[in-house]
């Protein structure tokens, strides 16, 4: 049988019914012209796909990411984010505030690419050994502070973290034996400018995410110690 | 308790990089793409109550981005007809100082540029965003047959364009 371009494309796109696929593949093996047309379209498709792929791996510009961090209207009640803002607005709670003032926001979801010093290892979103060790330690480490620890709806432990020197902060949740970094905001440690949450060591976007994920209240020091001792198993 | 609003925002945050890529492939221009994405997010936040939980947020957003872009194109065409008949959409890439990618990349960009809007949307949804035909047809509000024919014509046109460019360079 002769195949139209639409047939070829359906085959490449995985849209050809399974029943027709075998016949198509038999024809492919026997018909050099069909094979060439198929290969041509496959390559074209791959070129287009790979041309646009880097855009989905690049950090989203601040002004866009911030749109999702801010609320349209002030929440009526005592939401967690307000409580955090209040805590961190206290002078004693803002040792690194100026380092956080100038922020470059990048969002990491799933497999992404960020340099090692941000705390992500290689081309996955698993925490690097250094960050993972800090996440597993009840009190974090010198390099990584753990301002908020909580459990999400599914019972997983999650921690908001912050690099003391880098200004990089983020949110990681326990996945089995490792820590999955769900959100990462890279800070460049510049001087204080009028960033919206300059008084907070955690950017609004992270507090929003905490607010979205948390079930119940954040863990207190004792609960964190217990969780760390049980290796953060649910 | 996660609020509905926070969940909705978190959902958007998760698909943001893909939405940005889609905007980019429709507009072929970085600044336009981010403006488009911003407009779409504003609209989405305003209309979040219209989103039905349990349906696909990405498809909902793709459709919104597509609609806003089509409106924008129409407005541009009207402006262009009034003021500058030749300028609509031409040479946008060439004037962009950040446009220093490899020739190969430029070729794809230029070839995408020549597609009619309908075909470009179909190509973007299926080839770039990886949607199934069924999902793409839903986003575009067209029957499957229309989607597949736009997709086939769009890819053929891309192929012809790239061959022409290849020929011109040789």
XYZ file of C-alpha atoms in Angstrom:
404
model
C 0.000 0.000 0.000
C 1.135 3.591 -0.450
C 1.511 5.772 2.563
C 0.698 9.474 2.670
C 2.771 12.048 4.508
C 0.136 12.088 7.210
C 0.625 8.350 7.707
C 4.357 8.809 7.997
C 3.941 11.630 10.490
C 1.440 9.656 12.532
C 3.982 6.845 12.703
C 6.770 9.186 13.826
C 4.533 10.922 16.338
C 3.447 7.646 17.875
C -0.121 8.209 16.710
C -0.437 5.313 14.272
C -2.768 2.619 15.582
C -0.835 -0.397 16.824
C -2.618 -2.589 14.294
C -1.188 -0.574 11.380
C 2.266 -0.162 12.791
C 3.553 -3.602 11.979
C 2.492 -3.303 8.359
C 4.117 0.112 8.166
C 7.354 -1.202 9.587
C 7.361 -4.069 7.113
C 6.885 -1.567 4.298
C 9.676 0.604 5.746
C 12.100 -2.272 5.531
C 11.178 -3.030 1.930
C 10.668 0.434 0.479
C 13.759 2.656 0.366
C 11.774 5.699 -0.686
C 9.354 5.339 2.203
C 12.284 4.850 4.567
C 13.958 8.011 3.282
C 10.787 10.087 3.618
C 10.272 8.776 7.126
C 13.848 9.493 8.121
C 13.631 12.973 6.629
C 10.562 13.855 8.678
C 11.970 12.304 11.795
C 15.091 14.439 11.489
C 13.106 17.555 10.773
C 10.985 16.927 13.851
C 14.051 16.388 16.005
C 15.659 19.592 14.739
C 12.598 21.638 15.600
C 12.262 20.003 18.999
C 15.897 20.455 19.917
C 15.903 24.032 18.662
C 13.338 25.003 21.279
C 14.437 22.651 24.049
C 16.900 25.071 25.723
C 14.119 27.572 26.365
C 12.388 25.185 28.735
C 15.677 24.633 30.551
C 16.546 28.288 30.970
C 15.645 30.184 34.135
C 12.346 32.016 33.849
C 12.825 35.810 34.100
C 12.215 37.329 37.549
C 9.282 39.452 36.536
C 7.398 36.391 35.355
C 8.302 34.087 38.228
C 7.411 36.810 40.696
C 3.923 37.069 39.252
C 3.213 33.651 40.650
C 4.776 34.399 43.992
C 2.680 37.444 44.712
C -0.936 37.388 45.677
C -3.523 39.429 43.858
C -5.249 40.326 47.069
C -3.988 40.299 50.615
C -4.990 37.070 52.307
C -7.541 37.688 54.992
C -6.157 35.488 57.681
C -3.064 34.328 59.387
C -1.491 32.310 56.578
C 1.827 30.693 57.028
C 3.546 33.087 54.685
C 2.451 36.007 56.839
C 3.777 34.321 59.920
C 7.103 33.727 58.244
C 7.254 37.292 57.083
C 6.593 38.400 60.632
C 9.236 36.119 62.089
C 11.846 37.148 59.626
C 11.004 40.806 59.916
C 12.282 40.627 63.484
C 15.785 42.174 63.576
C 17.319 39.141 65.283
C 16.072 36.878 62.529
C 17.633 38.629 59.590
C 21.374 38.053 59.656
C 21.654 37.442 55.929
C 19.000 39.800 54.723
C 21.249 42.083 52.750
C 22.879 39.181 50.960
C 19.459 38.105 49.772
C 18.399 41.471 48.558
C 19.494 41.102 45.003
C 17.927 38.012 43.579
C 17.994 36.204 40.336
C 15.153 33.798 40.290
C 15.401 30.514 38.497
C 12.897 27.767 38.802
C 13.917 24.175 38.730
C 11.355 21.571 38.024
C 12.223 18.004 37.206
C 15.472 17.465 35.366
C 17.222 20.743 34.874
C 20.694 22.092 34.539
C 22.323 24.265 37.110
C 25.950 24.635 38.075
C 27.233 22.489 40.920
C 27.755 25.280 43.393
C 24.017 25.882 43.542
C 23.648 22.591 45.351
C 22.253 20.524 42.542
C 24.226 17.565 41.369
C 24.854 17.214 37.660
C 21.884 17.164 35.347
C 19.270 15.931 37.765
C 17.303 17.746 40.395
C 18.695 15.617 43.195
C 20.504 17.553 45.840
C 24.292 17.405 45.638
C 26.109 15.447 48.355
C 26.949 18.651 50.148
C 23.397 19.984 50.182
C 21.949 16.530 50.857
C 24.124 16.175 53.958
C 22.895 19.541 55.176
C 19.279 18.600 54.446
C 19.693 15.413 56.457
C 21.282 17.159 59.439
C 18.748 18.431 61.961
C 20.334 21.871 62.124
C 21.696 22.057 58.594
C 25.345 22.968 58.187
C 27.461 26.071 58.161
C 26.937 26.433 54.428
C 23.236 25.581 54.343
C 20.631 26.780 56.810
C 17.246 25.143 57.175
C 14.801 27.867 58.118
C 11.657 25.748 57.714
C 11.006 22.017 57.993
C 7.575 20.523 57.465
C 5.608 17.558 56.154
C 3.476 17.722 53.054
C 0.072 16.146 52.406
C 1.622 12.809 51.535
C 3.668 12.780 54.725
C 6.998 13.492 53.029
C 9.462 15.657 54.861
C 10.333 18.873 53.080
C 12.772 21.582 54.011
C 13.312 25.104 52.794
C 17.032 25.748 52.629
C 19.271 28.694 52.216
C 22.967 28.959 51.357
C 24.654 31.264 53.853
C 27.271 32.489 51.414
C 25.605 32.094 48.052
C 22.197 33.502 48.922
C 20.787 30.594 46.936
C 17.688 29.167 48.523
C 15.170 26.521 47.685
C 12.844 23.787 48.698
C 13.644 20.077 48.829
C 11.530 17.067 49.732
C 12.601 13.623 50.838
C 12.233 11.020 48.098
C 13.192 7.625 49.432
C 16.852 7.821 50.292
C 17.560 11.127 48.591
C 16.451 14.728 48.574
C 14.629 16.068 45.557
C 15.054 19.777 44.972
C 11.697 21.145 43.811
C 12.455 24.798 43.685
C 15.638 26.761 43.539
C 16.161 30.490 43.683
C 19.677 31.572 42.954
C 20.923 34.627 44.776
C 23.929 36.606 43.662
C 24.669 38.131 47.037
C 24.667 41.731 45.816
C 24.020 44.781 47.909
C 20.630 45.679 49.285
C 18.093 46.870 46.782
C 14.375 47.215 47.186
C 13.407 43.628 46.764
C 9.903 42.866 47.828
C 10.856 40.656 50.724
C 14.207 42.123 51.627
C 13.632 41.440 55.292
C 13.170 37.738 54.776
C 15.951 35.233 54.272
C 13.600 33.240 52.051
C 12.161 34.654 48.824
C 8.402 34.970 48.575
C 8.280 32.357 45.870
C 9.616 29.738 48.282
C 7.363 30.784 51.130
C 4.448 30.509 48.723
C 5.468 26.993 47.843
C 5.839 26.067 51.487
C 2.388 27.468 52.028
C 1.085 25.368 49.164
C 2.671 22.111 50.279
C 2.545 22.154 54.052
C 0.163 19.982 56.018
C -0.238 21.267 59.553
C 2.437 23.340 61.239
C 6.162 23.434 60.606
C 8.179 20.975 62.679
C 9.698 22.249 65.896
C 13.289 21.540 66.914
C 12.358 18.364 68.757
C 10.344 16.942 65.852
C 13.156 17.814 63.461
C 15.642 15.987 65.685
C 13.387 12.909 65.761
C 12.929 12.989 61.990
C 16.673 13.300 61.413
C 17.321 10.336 63.681
C 14.903 8.201 61.707
C 16.727 9.270 58.526
C 13.694 11.266 57.373
C 11.642 8.158 56.697
C 7.894 8.712 56.770
C -3.841 23.235 54.462
C -2.705 24.300 51.019
C -5.028 26.955 49.701
C -6.576 26.554 46.283
C -4.810 29.662 45.092
C -1.420 28.433 46.244
C -2.010 25.086 44.559
C -2.989 26.789 41.328
C 0.109 28.958 41.420
C 2.315 26.005 42.208
C 0.799 24.168 39.255
C 1.559 27.100 36.979
C 5.047 27.373 38.350
C 5.701 23.782 37.471
C 4.724 24.176 33.820
C 6.134 27.690 33.444
C 9.254 26.647 31.505
C 7.118 24.751 28.985
C 4.654 27.594 28.640
C 7.567 29.897 27.983
C 8.868 27.586 25.299
C 5.451 27.466 23.658
C 5.197 31.259 23.714
C 8.613 31.461 22.195
C 7.823 29.103 19.340
C 4.640 31.010 18.535
C 6.147 34.478 18.622
C 9.690 33.612 17.425
C 10.906 36.514 19.491
C 12.145 36.500 23.045
C 10.659 39.777 24.244
C 7.327 39.061 22.548
C 7.309 35.601 24.066
C 7.757 36.868 27.606
C 5.148 39.575 27.115
C 2.759 36.959 25.812
C 3.471 34.657 28.728
C 3.005 37.481 31.194
C -0.345 38.445 29.696
C -1.459 34.819 29.777
C -0.446 34.422 33.427
C -2.302 37.579 34.377
C -5.389 36.267 32.675
C -4.981 32.831 34.223
C -4.669 34.245 37.735
C -7.726 36.372 37.170
C -9.738 33.465 35.816
C -8.398 30.732 38.050
C -11.947 29.930 39.195
C -12.757 28.884 35.618
C -10.126 26.198 35.645
C -11.634 22.807 36.406
C -9.591 20.844 38.878
C -8.717 17.446 37.487
C -8.327 18.698 33.908
C -4.975 19.508 32.380
C -3.599 22.844 33.422
C -1.031 22.805 30.628
C -3.676 22.412 27.910
C -5.753 25.137 29.534
C -2.745 27.441 29.463
C -1.643 26.497 25.947
C -5.098 27.404 24.746
C -5.023 30.711 26.584
C -1.607 31.583 25.183
C -2.739 30.643 21.697
C -5.882 32.786 21.925
C -4.014 35.817 23.211
C -1.417 35.442 20.486
C -4.011 35.178 17.734
C -5.693 38.340 19.038
C -2.320 40.048 19.061
C -1.584 38.973 15.498
C -4.929 40.293 14.342
C -4.327 43.603 16.076
C -0.876 43.829 14.519
C -2.239 43.053 11.106
C -4.812 45.820 11.476
C -2.139 48.276 12.589
C 0.146 47.182 9.795
C -2.588 47.639 7.199
C -3.209 51.142 8.488
C 0.348 52.330 8.822
C 3.007 50.186 7.305
C 1.837 47.500 4.934
C 5.260 45.961 4.432
C 6.496 45.798 7.977
C 4.204 43.296 9.629
C 6.371 40.700 11.217
C 9.234 41.155 8.798
C 12.832 41.126 9.785
C 11.954 40.787 13.442
C 14.712 38.292 14.014
C 17.288 40.173 11.999
C 16.965 43.304 14.151
C 17.331 41.432 17.362
C 20.885 41.868 18.718
C 20.606 38.665 20.740
C 19.970 36.818 17.551
C 23.396 35.356 17.180
C 22.638 31.668 17.210
C 24.081 29.178 14.852
C 23.011 29.172 11.254
C 21.170 25.941 11.760
C 19.135 27.438 14.569
C 18.445 30.537 12.511
C 17.233 28.391 9.683
C 14.656 26.717 11.870
C 13.616 30.052 13.248
C 13.281 31.539 9.777
C 11.444 28.530 8.475
C 9.001 28.676 11.398
C 8.577 32.348 10.629
C 7.212 31.585 7.185
C 4.446 29.283 8.394
C 0.865 30.472 8.552
C -0.211 30.900 12.177
C -2.480 27.827 12.152
C 0.286 25.548 10.988
C 2.825 27.008 13.368
C 0.518 26.455 16.333
C -0.043 22.836 15.286
C 3.684 22.256 14.826
C 4.491 23.918 18.153
C 1.946 21.927 20.106
C 2.846 18.534 18.682
C 6.517 18.758 17.751
C 7.801 21.165 20.355
C 5.441 20.586 23.268
C 4.871 16.906 22.598
C 1.092 16.961 22.876
C -0.888 14.082 21.428
C -2.965 14.818 18.336
C -6.093 14.619 20.438
C -4.845 17.124 23.014
C -3.507 19.465 20.354
C -6.813 19.393 18.462
C -8.604 20.261 21.696
C -6.286 23.174 22.424
C -6.838 24.473 18.886
C -10.574 23.827 18.944
C -10.484 21.958 15.656
C -11.361 18.403 14.588
C -8.566 15.838 14.482
C -8.517 15.825 10.668
C -7.893 19.565 10.589
C -5.090 19.217 13.097
C -3.360 16.423 11.197
C -3.607 18.231 7.892
C -2.219 21.473 9.366
C 0.526 19.510 10.958
C 1.412 17.775 7.692
C 1.295 20.986 5.659
C 3.302 22.835 8.289
C 6.000 20.207 8.343
C 6.143 20.037 4.589
C 6.500 23.817 4.425
C 9.274 23.719 7.018
C 11.011 21.055 5.019
C 10.709 23.066 1.779
C 11.951 26.218 3.498
C 14.971 24.492 4.960
C 15.766 22.937 1.576
C 15.515 26.391 -0.051
C 17.814 27.920 2.531
C 20.202 25.041 2.074
C 20.119 25.622 -1.677
C 20.669 29.364 -1.299
C 23.764 28.817 0.817
C 25.286 26.167 -1.434
